[in-house]
mmCIF file of C-alpha atoms in Angstrom:
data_model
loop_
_atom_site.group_PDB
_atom_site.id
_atom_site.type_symbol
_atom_site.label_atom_id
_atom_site.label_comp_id
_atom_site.label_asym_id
_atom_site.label_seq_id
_atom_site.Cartn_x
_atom_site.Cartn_y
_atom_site.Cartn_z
ATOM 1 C CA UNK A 1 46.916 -27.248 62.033
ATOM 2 C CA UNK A 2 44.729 -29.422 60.096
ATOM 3 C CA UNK A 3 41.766 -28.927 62.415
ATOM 4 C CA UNK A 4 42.456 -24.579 61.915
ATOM 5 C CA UNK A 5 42.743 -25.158 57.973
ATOM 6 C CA UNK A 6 39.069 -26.631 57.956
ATOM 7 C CA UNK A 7 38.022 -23.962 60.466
ATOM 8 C CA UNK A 8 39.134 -21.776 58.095
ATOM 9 C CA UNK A 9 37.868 -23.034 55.074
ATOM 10 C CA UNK A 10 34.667 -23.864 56.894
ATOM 11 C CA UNK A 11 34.532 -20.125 57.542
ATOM 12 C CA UNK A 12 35.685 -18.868 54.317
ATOM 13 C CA UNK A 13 32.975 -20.847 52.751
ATOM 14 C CA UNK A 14 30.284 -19.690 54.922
ATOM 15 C CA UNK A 15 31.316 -16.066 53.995
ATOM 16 C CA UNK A 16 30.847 -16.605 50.429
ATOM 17 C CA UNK A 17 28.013 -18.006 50.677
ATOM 18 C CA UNK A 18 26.905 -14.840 52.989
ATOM 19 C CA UNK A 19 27.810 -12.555 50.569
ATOM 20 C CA UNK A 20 26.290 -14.991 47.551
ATOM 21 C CA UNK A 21 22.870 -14.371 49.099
ATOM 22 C CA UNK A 22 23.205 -11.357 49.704
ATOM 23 C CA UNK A 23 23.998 -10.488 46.377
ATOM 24 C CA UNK A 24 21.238 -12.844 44.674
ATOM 25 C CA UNK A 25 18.807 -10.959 47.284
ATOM 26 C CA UNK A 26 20.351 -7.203 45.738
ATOM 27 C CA UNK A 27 19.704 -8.292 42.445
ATOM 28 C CA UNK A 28 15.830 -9.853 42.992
ATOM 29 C CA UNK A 29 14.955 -7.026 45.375
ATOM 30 C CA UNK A 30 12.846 -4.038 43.897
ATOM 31 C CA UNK A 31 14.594 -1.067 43.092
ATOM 32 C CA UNK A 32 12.396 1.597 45.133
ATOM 33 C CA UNK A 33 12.810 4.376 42.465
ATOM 34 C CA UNK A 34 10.104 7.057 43.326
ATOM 35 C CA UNK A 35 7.275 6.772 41.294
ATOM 36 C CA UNK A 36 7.261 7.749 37.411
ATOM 37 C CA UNK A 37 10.577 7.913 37.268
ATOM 38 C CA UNK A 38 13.248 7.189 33.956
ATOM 39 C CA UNK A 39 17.038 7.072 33.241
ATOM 40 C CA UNK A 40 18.052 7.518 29.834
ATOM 41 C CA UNK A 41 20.847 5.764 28.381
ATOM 42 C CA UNK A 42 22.670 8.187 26.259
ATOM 43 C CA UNK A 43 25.140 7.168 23.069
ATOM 44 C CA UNK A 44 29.117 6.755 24.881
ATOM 45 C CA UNK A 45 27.021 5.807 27.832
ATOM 46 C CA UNK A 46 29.907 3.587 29.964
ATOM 47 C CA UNK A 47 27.698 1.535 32.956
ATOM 48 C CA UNK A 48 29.486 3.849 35.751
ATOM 49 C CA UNK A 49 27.905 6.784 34.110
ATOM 50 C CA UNK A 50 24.824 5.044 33.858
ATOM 51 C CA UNK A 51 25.109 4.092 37.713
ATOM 52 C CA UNK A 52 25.748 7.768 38.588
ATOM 53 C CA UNK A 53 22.634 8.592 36.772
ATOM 54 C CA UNK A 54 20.302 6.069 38.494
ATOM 55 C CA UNK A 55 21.650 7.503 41.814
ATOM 56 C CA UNK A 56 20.673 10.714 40.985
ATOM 57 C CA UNK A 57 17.599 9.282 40.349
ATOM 58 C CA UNK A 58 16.590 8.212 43.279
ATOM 59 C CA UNK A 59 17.976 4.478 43.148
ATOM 60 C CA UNK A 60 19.930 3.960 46.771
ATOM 61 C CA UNK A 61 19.750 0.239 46.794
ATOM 62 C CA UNK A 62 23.027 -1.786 46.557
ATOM 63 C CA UNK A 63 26.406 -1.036 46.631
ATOM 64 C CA UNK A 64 28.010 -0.197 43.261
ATOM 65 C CA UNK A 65 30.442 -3.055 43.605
ATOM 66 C CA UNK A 66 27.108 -5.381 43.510
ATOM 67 C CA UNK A 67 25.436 -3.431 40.490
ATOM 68 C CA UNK A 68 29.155 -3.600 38.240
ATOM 69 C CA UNK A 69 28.934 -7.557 39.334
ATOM 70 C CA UNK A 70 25.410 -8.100 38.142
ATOM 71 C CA UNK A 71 25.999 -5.855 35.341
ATOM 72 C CA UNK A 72 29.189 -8.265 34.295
ATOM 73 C CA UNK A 73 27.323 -11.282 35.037
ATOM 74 C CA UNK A 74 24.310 -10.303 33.058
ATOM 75 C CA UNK A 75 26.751 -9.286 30.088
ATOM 76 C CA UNK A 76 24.988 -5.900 30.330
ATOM 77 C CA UNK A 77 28.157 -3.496 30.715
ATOM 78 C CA UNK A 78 29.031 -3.958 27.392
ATOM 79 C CA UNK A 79 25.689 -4.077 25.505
ATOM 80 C CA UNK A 80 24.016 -1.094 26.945
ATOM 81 C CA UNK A 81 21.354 0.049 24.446
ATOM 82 C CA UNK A 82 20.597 3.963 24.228
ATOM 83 C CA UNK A 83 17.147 4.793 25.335
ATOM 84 C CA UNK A 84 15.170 5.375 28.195
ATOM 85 C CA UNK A 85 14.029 2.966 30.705
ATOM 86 C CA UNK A 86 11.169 3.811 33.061
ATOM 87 C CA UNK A 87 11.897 2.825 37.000
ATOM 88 C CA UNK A 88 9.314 1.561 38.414
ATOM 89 C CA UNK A 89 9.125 0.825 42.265
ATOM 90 C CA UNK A 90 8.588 -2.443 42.293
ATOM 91 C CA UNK A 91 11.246 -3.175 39.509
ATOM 92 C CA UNK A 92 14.319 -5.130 40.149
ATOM 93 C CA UNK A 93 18.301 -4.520 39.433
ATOM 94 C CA UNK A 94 18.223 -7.914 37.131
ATOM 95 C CA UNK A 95 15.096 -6.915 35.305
ATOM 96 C CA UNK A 96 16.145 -3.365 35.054
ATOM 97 C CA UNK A 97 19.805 -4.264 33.471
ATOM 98 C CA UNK A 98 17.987 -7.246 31.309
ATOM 99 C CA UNK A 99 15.963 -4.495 29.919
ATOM 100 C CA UNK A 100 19.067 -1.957 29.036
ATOM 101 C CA UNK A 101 21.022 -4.886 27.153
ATOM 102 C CA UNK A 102 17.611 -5.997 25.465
ATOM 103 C CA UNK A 103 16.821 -2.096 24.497
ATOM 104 C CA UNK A 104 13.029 -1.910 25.718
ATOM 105 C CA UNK A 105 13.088 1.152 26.593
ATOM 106 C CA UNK A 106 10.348 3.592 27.697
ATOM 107 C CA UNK A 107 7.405 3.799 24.933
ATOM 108 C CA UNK A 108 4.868 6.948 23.826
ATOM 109 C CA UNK A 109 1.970 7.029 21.475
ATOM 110 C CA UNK A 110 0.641 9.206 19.203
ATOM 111 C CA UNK A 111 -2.932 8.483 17.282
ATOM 112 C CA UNK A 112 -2.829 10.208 13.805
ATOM 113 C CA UNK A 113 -7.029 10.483 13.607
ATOM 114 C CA UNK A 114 -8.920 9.130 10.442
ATOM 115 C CA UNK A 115 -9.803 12.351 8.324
ATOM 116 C CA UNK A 116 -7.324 14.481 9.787
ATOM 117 C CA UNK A 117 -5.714 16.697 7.243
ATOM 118 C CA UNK A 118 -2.175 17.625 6.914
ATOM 119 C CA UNK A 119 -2.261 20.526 9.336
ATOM 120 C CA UNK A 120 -4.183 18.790 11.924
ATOM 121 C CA UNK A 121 -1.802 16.107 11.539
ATOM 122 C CA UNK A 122 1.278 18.428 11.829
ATOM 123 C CA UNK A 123 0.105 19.946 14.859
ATOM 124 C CA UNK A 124 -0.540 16.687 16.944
ATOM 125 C CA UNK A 125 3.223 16.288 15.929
ATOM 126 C CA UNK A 126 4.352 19.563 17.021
ATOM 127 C CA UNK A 127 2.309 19.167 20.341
ATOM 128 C CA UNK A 128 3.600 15.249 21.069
ATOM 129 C CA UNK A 129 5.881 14.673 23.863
ATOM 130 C CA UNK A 130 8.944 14.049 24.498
ATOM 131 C CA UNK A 131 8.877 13.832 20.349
ATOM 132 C CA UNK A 132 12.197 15.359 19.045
ATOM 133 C CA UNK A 133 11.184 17.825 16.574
ATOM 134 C CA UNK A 134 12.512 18.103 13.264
ATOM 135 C CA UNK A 135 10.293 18.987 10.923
ATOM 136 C CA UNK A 136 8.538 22.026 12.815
ATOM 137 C CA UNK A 137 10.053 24.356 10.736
ATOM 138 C CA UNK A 138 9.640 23.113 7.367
ATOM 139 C CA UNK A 139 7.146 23.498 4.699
ATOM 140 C CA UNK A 140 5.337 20.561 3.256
ATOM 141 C CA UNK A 141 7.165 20.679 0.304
ATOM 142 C CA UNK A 142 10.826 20.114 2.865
ATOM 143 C CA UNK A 143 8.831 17.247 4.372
ATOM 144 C CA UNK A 144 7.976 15.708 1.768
ATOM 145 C CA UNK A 145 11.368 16.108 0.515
ATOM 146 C CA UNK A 146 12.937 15.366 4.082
ATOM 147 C CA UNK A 147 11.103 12.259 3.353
ATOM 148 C CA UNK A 148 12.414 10.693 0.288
ATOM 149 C CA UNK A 149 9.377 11.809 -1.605
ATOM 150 C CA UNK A 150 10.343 15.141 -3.147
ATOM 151 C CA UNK A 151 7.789 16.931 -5.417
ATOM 152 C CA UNK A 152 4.563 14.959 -4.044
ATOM 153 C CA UNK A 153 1.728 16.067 -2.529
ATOM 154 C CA UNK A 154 1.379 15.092 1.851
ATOM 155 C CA UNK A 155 -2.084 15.177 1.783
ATOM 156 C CA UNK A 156 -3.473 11.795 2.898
ATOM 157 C CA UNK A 157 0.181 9.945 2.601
ATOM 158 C CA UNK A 158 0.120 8.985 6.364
ATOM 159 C CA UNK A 159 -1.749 5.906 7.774
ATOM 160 C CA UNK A 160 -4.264 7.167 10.370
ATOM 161 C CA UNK A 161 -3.561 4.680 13.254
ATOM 162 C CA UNK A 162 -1.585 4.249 16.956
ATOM 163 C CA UNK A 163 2.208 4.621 16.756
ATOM 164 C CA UNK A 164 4.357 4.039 19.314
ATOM 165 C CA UNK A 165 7.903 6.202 19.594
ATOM 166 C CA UNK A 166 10.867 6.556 22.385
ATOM 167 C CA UNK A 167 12.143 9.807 23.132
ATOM 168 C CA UNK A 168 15.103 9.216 21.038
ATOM 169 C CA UNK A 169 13.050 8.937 17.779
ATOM 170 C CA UNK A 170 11.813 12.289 15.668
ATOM 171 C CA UNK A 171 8.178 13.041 14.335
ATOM 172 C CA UNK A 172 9.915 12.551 11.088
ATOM 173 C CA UNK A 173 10.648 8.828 12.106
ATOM 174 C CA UNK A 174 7.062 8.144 13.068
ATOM 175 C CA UNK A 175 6.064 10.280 9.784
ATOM 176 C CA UNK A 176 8.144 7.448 7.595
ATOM 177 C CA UNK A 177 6.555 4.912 9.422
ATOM 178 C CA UNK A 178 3.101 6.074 9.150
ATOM 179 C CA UNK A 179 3.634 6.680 5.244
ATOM 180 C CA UNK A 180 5.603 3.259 4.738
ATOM 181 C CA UNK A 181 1.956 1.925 6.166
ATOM 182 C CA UNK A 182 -0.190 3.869 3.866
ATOM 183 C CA UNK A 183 1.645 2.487 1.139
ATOM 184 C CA UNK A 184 0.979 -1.196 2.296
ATOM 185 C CA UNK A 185 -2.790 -0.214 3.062
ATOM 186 C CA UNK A 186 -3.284 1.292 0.093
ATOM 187 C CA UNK A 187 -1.587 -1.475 -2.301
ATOM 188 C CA UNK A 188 -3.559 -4.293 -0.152
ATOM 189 C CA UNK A 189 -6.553 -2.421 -1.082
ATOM 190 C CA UNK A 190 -5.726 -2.052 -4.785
ATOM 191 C CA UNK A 191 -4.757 -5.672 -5.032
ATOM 192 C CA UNK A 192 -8.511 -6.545 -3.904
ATOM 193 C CA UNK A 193 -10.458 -3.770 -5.957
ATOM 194 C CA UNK A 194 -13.470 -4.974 -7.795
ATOM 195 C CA UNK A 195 -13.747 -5.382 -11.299
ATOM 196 C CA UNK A 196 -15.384 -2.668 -13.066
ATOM 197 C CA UNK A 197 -14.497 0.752 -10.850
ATOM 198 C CA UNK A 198 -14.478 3.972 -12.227
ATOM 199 C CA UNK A 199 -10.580 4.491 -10.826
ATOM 200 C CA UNK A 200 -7.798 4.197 -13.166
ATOM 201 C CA UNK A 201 -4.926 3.618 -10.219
ATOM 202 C CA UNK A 202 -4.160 3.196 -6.770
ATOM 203 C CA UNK A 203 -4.193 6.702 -6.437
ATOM 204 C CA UNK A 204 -7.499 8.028 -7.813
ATOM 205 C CA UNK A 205 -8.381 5.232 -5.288
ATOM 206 C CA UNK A 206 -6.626 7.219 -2.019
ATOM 207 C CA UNK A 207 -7.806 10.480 -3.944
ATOM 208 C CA UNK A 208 -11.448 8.659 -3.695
ATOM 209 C CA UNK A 209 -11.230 6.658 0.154
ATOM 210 C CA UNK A 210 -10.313 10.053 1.541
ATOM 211 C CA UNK A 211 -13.647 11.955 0.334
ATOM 212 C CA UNK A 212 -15.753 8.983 1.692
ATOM 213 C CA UNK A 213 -13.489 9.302 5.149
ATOM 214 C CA UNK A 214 -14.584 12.736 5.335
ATOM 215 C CA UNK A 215 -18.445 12.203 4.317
ATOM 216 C CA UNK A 216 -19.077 9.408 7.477
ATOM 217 C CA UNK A 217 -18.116 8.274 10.316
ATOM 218 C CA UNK A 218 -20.219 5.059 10.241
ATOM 219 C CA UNK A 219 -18.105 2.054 9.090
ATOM 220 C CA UNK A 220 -20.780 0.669 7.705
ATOM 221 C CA UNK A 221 -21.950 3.473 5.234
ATOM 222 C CA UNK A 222 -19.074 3.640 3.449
ATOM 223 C CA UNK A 223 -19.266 1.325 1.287
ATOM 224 C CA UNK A 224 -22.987 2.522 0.065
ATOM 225 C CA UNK A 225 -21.510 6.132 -0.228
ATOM 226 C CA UNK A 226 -18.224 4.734 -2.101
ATOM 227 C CA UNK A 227 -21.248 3.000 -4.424
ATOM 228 C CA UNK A 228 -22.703 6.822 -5.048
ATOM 229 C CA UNK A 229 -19.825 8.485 -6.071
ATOM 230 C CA UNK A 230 -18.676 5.397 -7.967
ATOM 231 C CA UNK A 231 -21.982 5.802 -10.301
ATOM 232 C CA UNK A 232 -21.458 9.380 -10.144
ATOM 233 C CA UNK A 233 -18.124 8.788 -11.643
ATOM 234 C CA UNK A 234 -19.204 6.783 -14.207
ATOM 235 C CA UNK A 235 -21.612 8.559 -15.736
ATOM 236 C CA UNK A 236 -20.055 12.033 -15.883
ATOM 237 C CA UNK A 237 -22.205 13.374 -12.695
ATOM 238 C CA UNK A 238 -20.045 15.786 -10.614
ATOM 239 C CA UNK A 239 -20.090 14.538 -7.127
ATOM 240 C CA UNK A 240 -21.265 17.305 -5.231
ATOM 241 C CA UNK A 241 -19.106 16.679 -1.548
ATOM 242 C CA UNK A 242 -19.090 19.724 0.382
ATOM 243 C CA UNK A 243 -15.789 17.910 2.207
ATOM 244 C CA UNK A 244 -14.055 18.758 -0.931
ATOM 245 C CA UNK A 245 -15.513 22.463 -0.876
ATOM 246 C CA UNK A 246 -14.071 23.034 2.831
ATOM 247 C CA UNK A 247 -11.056 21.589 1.867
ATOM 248 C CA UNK A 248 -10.726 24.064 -1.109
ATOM 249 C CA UNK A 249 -11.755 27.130 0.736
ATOM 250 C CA UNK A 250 -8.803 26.164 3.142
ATOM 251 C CA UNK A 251 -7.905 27.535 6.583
ATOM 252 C CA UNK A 252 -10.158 30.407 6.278
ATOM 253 C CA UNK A 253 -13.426 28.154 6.213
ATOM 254 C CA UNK A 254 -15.230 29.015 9.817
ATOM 255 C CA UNK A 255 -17.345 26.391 10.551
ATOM 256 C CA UNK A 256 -20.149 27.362 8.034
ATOM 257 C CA UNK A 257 -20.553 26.479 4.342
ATOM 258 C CA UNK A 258 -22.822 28.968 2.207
ATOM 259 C CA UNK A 259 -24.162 28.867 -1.359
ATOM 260 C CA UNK A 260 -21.631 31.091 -2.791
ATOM 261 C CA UNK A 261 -18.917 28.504 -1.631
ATOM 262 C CA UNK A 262 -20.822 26.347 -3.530
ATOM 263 C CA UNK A 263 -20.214 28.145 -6.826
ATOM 264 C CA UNK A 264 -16.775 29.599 -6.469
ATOM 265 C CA UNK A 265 -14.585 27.221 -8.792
ATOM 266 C CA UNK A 266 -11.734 26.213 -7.073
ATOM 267 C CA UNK A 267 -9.305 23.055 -7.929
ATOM 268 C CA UNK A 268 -11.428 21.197 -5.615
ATOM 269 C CA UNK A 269 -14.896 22.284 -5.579
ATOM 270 C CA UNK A 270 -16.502 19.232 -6.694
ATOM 271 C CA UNK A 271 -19.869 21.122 -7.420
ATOM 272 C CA UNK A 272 -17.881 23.182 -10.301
ATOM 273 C CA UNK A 273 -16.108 20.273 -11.258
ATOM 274 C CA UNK A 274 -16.114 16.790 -12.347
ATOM 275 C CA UNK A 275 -14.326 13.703 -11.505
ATOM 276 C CA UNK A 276 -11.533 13.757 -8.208
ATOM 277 C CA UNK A 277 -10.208 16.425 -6.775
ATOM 278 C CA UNK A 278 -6.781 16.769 -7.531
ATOM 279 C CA UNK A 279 -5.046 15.373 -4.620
ATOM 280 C CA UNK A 280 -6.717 13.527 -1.341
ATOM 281 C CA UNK A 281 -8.268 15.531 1.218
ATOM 282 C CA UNK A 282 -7.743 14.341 4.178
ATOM 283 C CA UNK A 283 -6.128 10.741 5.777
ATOM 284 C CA UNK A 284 -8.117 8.038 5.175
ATOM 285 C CA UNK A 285 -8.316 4.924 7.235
ATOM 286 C CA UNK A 286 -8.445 1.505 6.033
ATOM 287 C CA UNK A 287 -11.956 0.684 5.569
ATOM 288 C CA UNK A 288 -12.366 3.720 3.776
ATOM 289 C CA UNK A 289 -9.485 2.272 1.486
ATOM 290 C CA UNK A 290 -11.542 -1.209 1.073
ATOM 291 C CA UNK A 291 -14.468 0.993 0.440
ATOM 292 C CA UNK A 292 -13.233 3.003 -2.150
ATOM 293 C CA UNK A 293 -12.467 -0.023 -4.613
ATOM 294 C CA UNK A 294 -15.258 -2.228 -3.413
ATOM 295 C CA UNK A 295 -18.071 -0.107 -3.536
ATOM 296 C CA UNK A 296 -21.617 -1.607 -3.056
ATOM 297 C CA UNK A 297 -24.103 -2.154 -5.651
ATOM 298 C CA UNK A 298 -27.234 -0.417 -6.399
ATOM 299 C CA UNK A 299 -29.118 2.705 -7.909
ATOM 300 C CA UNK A 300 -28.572 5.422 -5.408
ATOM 301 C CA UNK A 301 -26.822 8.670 -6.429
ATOM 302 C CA UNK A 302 -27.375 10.957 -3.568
ATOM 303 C CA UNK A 303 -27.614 10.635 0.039
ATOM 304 C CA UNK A 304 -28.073 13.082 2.689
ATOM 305 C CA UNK A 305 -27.657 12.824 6.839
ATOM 306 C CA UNK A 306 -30.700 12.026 8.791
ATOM 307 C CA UNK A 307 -30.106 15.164 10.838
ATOM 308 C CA UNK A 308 -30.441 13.501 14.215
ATOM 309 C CA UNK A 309 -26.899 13.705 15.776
ATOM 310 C CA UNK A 310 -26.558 10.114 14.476
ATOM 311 C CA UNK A 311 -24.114 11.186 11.600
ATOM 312 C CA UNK A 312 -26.315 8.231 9.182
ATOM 313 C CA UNK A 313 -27.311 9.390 5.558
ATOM 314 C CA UNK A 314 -30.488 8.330 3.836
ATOM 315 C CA UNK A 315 -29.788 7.205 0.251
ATOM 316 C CA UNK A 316 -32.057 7.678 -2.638
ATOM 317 C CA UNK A 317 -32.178 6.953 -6.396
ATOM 318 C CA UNK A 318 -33.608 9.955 -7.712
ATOM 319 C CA UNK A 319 -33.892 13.433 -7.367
ATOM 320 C CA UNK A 320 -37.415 13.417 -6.584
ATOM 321 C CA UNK A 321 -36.769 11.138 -3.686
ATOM 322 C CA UNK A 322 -33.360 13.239 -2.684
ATOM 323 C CA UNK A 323 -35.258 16.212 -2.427
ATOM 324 C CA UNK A 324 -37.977 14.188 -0.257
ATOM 325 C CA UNK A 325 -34.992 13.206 1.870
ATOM 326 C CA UNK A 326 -33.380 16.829 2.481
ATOM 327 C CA UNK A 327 -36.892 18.231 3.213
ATOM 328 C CA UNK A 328 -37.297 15.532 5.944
ATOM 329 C CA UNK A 329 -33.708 16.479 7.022
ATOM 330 C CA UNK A 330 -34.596 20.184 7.747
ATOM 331 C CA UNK A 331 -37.641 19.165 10.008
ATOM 332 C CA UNK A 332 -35.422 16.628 11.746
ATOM 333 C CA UNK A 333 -32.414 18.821 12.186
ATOM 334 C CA UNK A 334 -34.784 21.736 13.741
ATOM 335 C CA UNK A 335 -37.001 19.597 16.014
ATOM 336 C CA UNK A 336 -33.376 18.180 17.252
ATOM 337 C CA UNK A 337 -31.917 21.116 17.703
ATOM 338 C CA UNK A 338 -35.234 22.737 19.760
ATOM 339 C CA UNK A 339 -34.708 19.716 22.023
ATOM 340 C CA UNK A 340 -31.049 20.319 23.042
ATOM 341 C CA UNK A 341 -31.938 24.152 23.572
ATOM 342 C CA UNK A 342 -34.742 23.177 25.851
ATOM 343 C CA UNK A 343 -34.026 22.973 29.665
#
């Protein structure tokens, strides 16, 4: 009897061993989902719902017995975070359940573009995926208000930058984040303004960064043209930004600016007008924001593009020299457009 109760035990121990590798090797073997794949964990999610789902997914490996005993011994069961978890091939059932109780779940990105304007910005919005809409149907004015920020102006709130969303979240929870970071740009770069600018808060300052987003491209210019319109400022000179004329004529302007635009008065035409326009134009980006209240020194006050496709100005001091400038622009714009039109 002695000699069958060590058999026995001998045996029983050897089975539990059997089935302890067997379940260590079910929970460090991949999953084999097919490829792209994702399982959402929805709110009142219990894990046997969110084991039927990964079935229906395409996940065959393991009994459910071992998943509910990795789930209990990885204290996932009850901490199941709502989201959605990509499944990829080579993932396993430990790494897969360590990710549902840690909540990274599957990430997006949307890039809100330096100089966008609000509609531009709306639309990349209304056109991101799998971004729960809310806001699609409201005016600016709702959105604004949606947003805690009743009564002001959206133009050029919103950080221009990469943010990343899960297809639980709302464009109006990326739109909160990417204004929450405009306000922290924007009060970084007001900290650090130099002494002596023509702007009387941190607003005339965004008002400001987004003209000089819209009149270059080229990092490095913007603090020359910040230094133009700066002088301009300060002695009374309008500033004479055709950005600021395009933005005025609105979402009829087709591409082509003529002289009448030029002289038709509107809140924003800054060739009518002097000083800021009343509101930003567009989203500025950060250096445009360090720009803005650090503009460089010197005597320019007018600059115009080289006309070569580069998208650099030449800056010059006087009007003599301005209208030197623009002349060479005209032969340099035609020669480079001949060239393109040759075969």
């Amino acid at each position: 009897m002695v000699i069958v109760f060590f058999l026995l035990l001998a045996l029983a121990v050897a089975a539990g061993l059997w089935l302890w590798q067997g379940h260590r090797g079910f929970a460090d073997s991949p999953i084999g989902a097919p490829p792209e794949a994702a399982v959402e964990v929805a709110r009142g999610d219990a894990f046997p719902t969110v084991l039927r789902k990964l079935r229906e997914h395409g996940v065959t490996l393991g009994s459910d017995l071992q998943w509910r005993l990795l789930a209990r011994e990885t204290n996932t069961a009850s901490q199941l975070k709502v989201g959605e978890y990509a499944l990829e091939p080579t993932l396993t059932p430990r790494e897969l359940l360590q990710r549902m109780r840690e909540g990274r779940t599957l990430q997006y990105r949307i890039t809100l573009v330096e100089g966008w304007n609000i509609r531009q910005l709306r639309a990349a919005l209304r056109n991101a995926t799998p971004l729960q809409q809310k806001t699609a149907q409201m005016s600016d004015a709702e959105l604004m208000a949606a947003l805690g920020h009743a009564g002001q102006h959206p133009e050029g709130r919103f950080l221009p930058e990469t943010y990343v969303y899960s297809r639980s979240e709302s464009d109006l929870d990326v739109l909160k984040r990417a204004y929450a970071a405009m306000e922290k740009a924007l009060a970084a770069a007001w900290d650090a303004r130099a002494q002596g600018i023509p702007l009387q808060s941190a607003e005339e300052a965004l008002i400001l960064a987004s003209i000089i987003e819209k009149e270059t491209g080229i990092a490095e210019e913007r603090p020359a043209i910040a230094g133009v319109f700066a002088r301009r400022l300060k002695i009374g000179m309008p500033l004479q930004t055709d950005p600021t004329v395009i933005y005025g004529i609105g979402s009829s302007y087709d591409g082509n600016i003529r002289r009448r635009d030029l002289t038709t008065d509107t809140p924003y035409n800054t060739y009518t007008r002097k000083g800021l326009t009343p509101t930003p134009i567009a989203m500025p980006g950060a250096d445009a924001l360090r720009a803005a209240v650090n503009p460089a020194d010197g005597q320019a006050l007018y600059f115009v593009a080289v006309g070569d496709g580069s998208g650099r100005h030449l800056f010059s001091a006087t009007l003599a020299e301005h209208n030197a400038a623009v002349a060479r622009y005209l032969v340099t714009r035609r020669e480079t457009l001949r060239k393109a039109a040759a075969p």
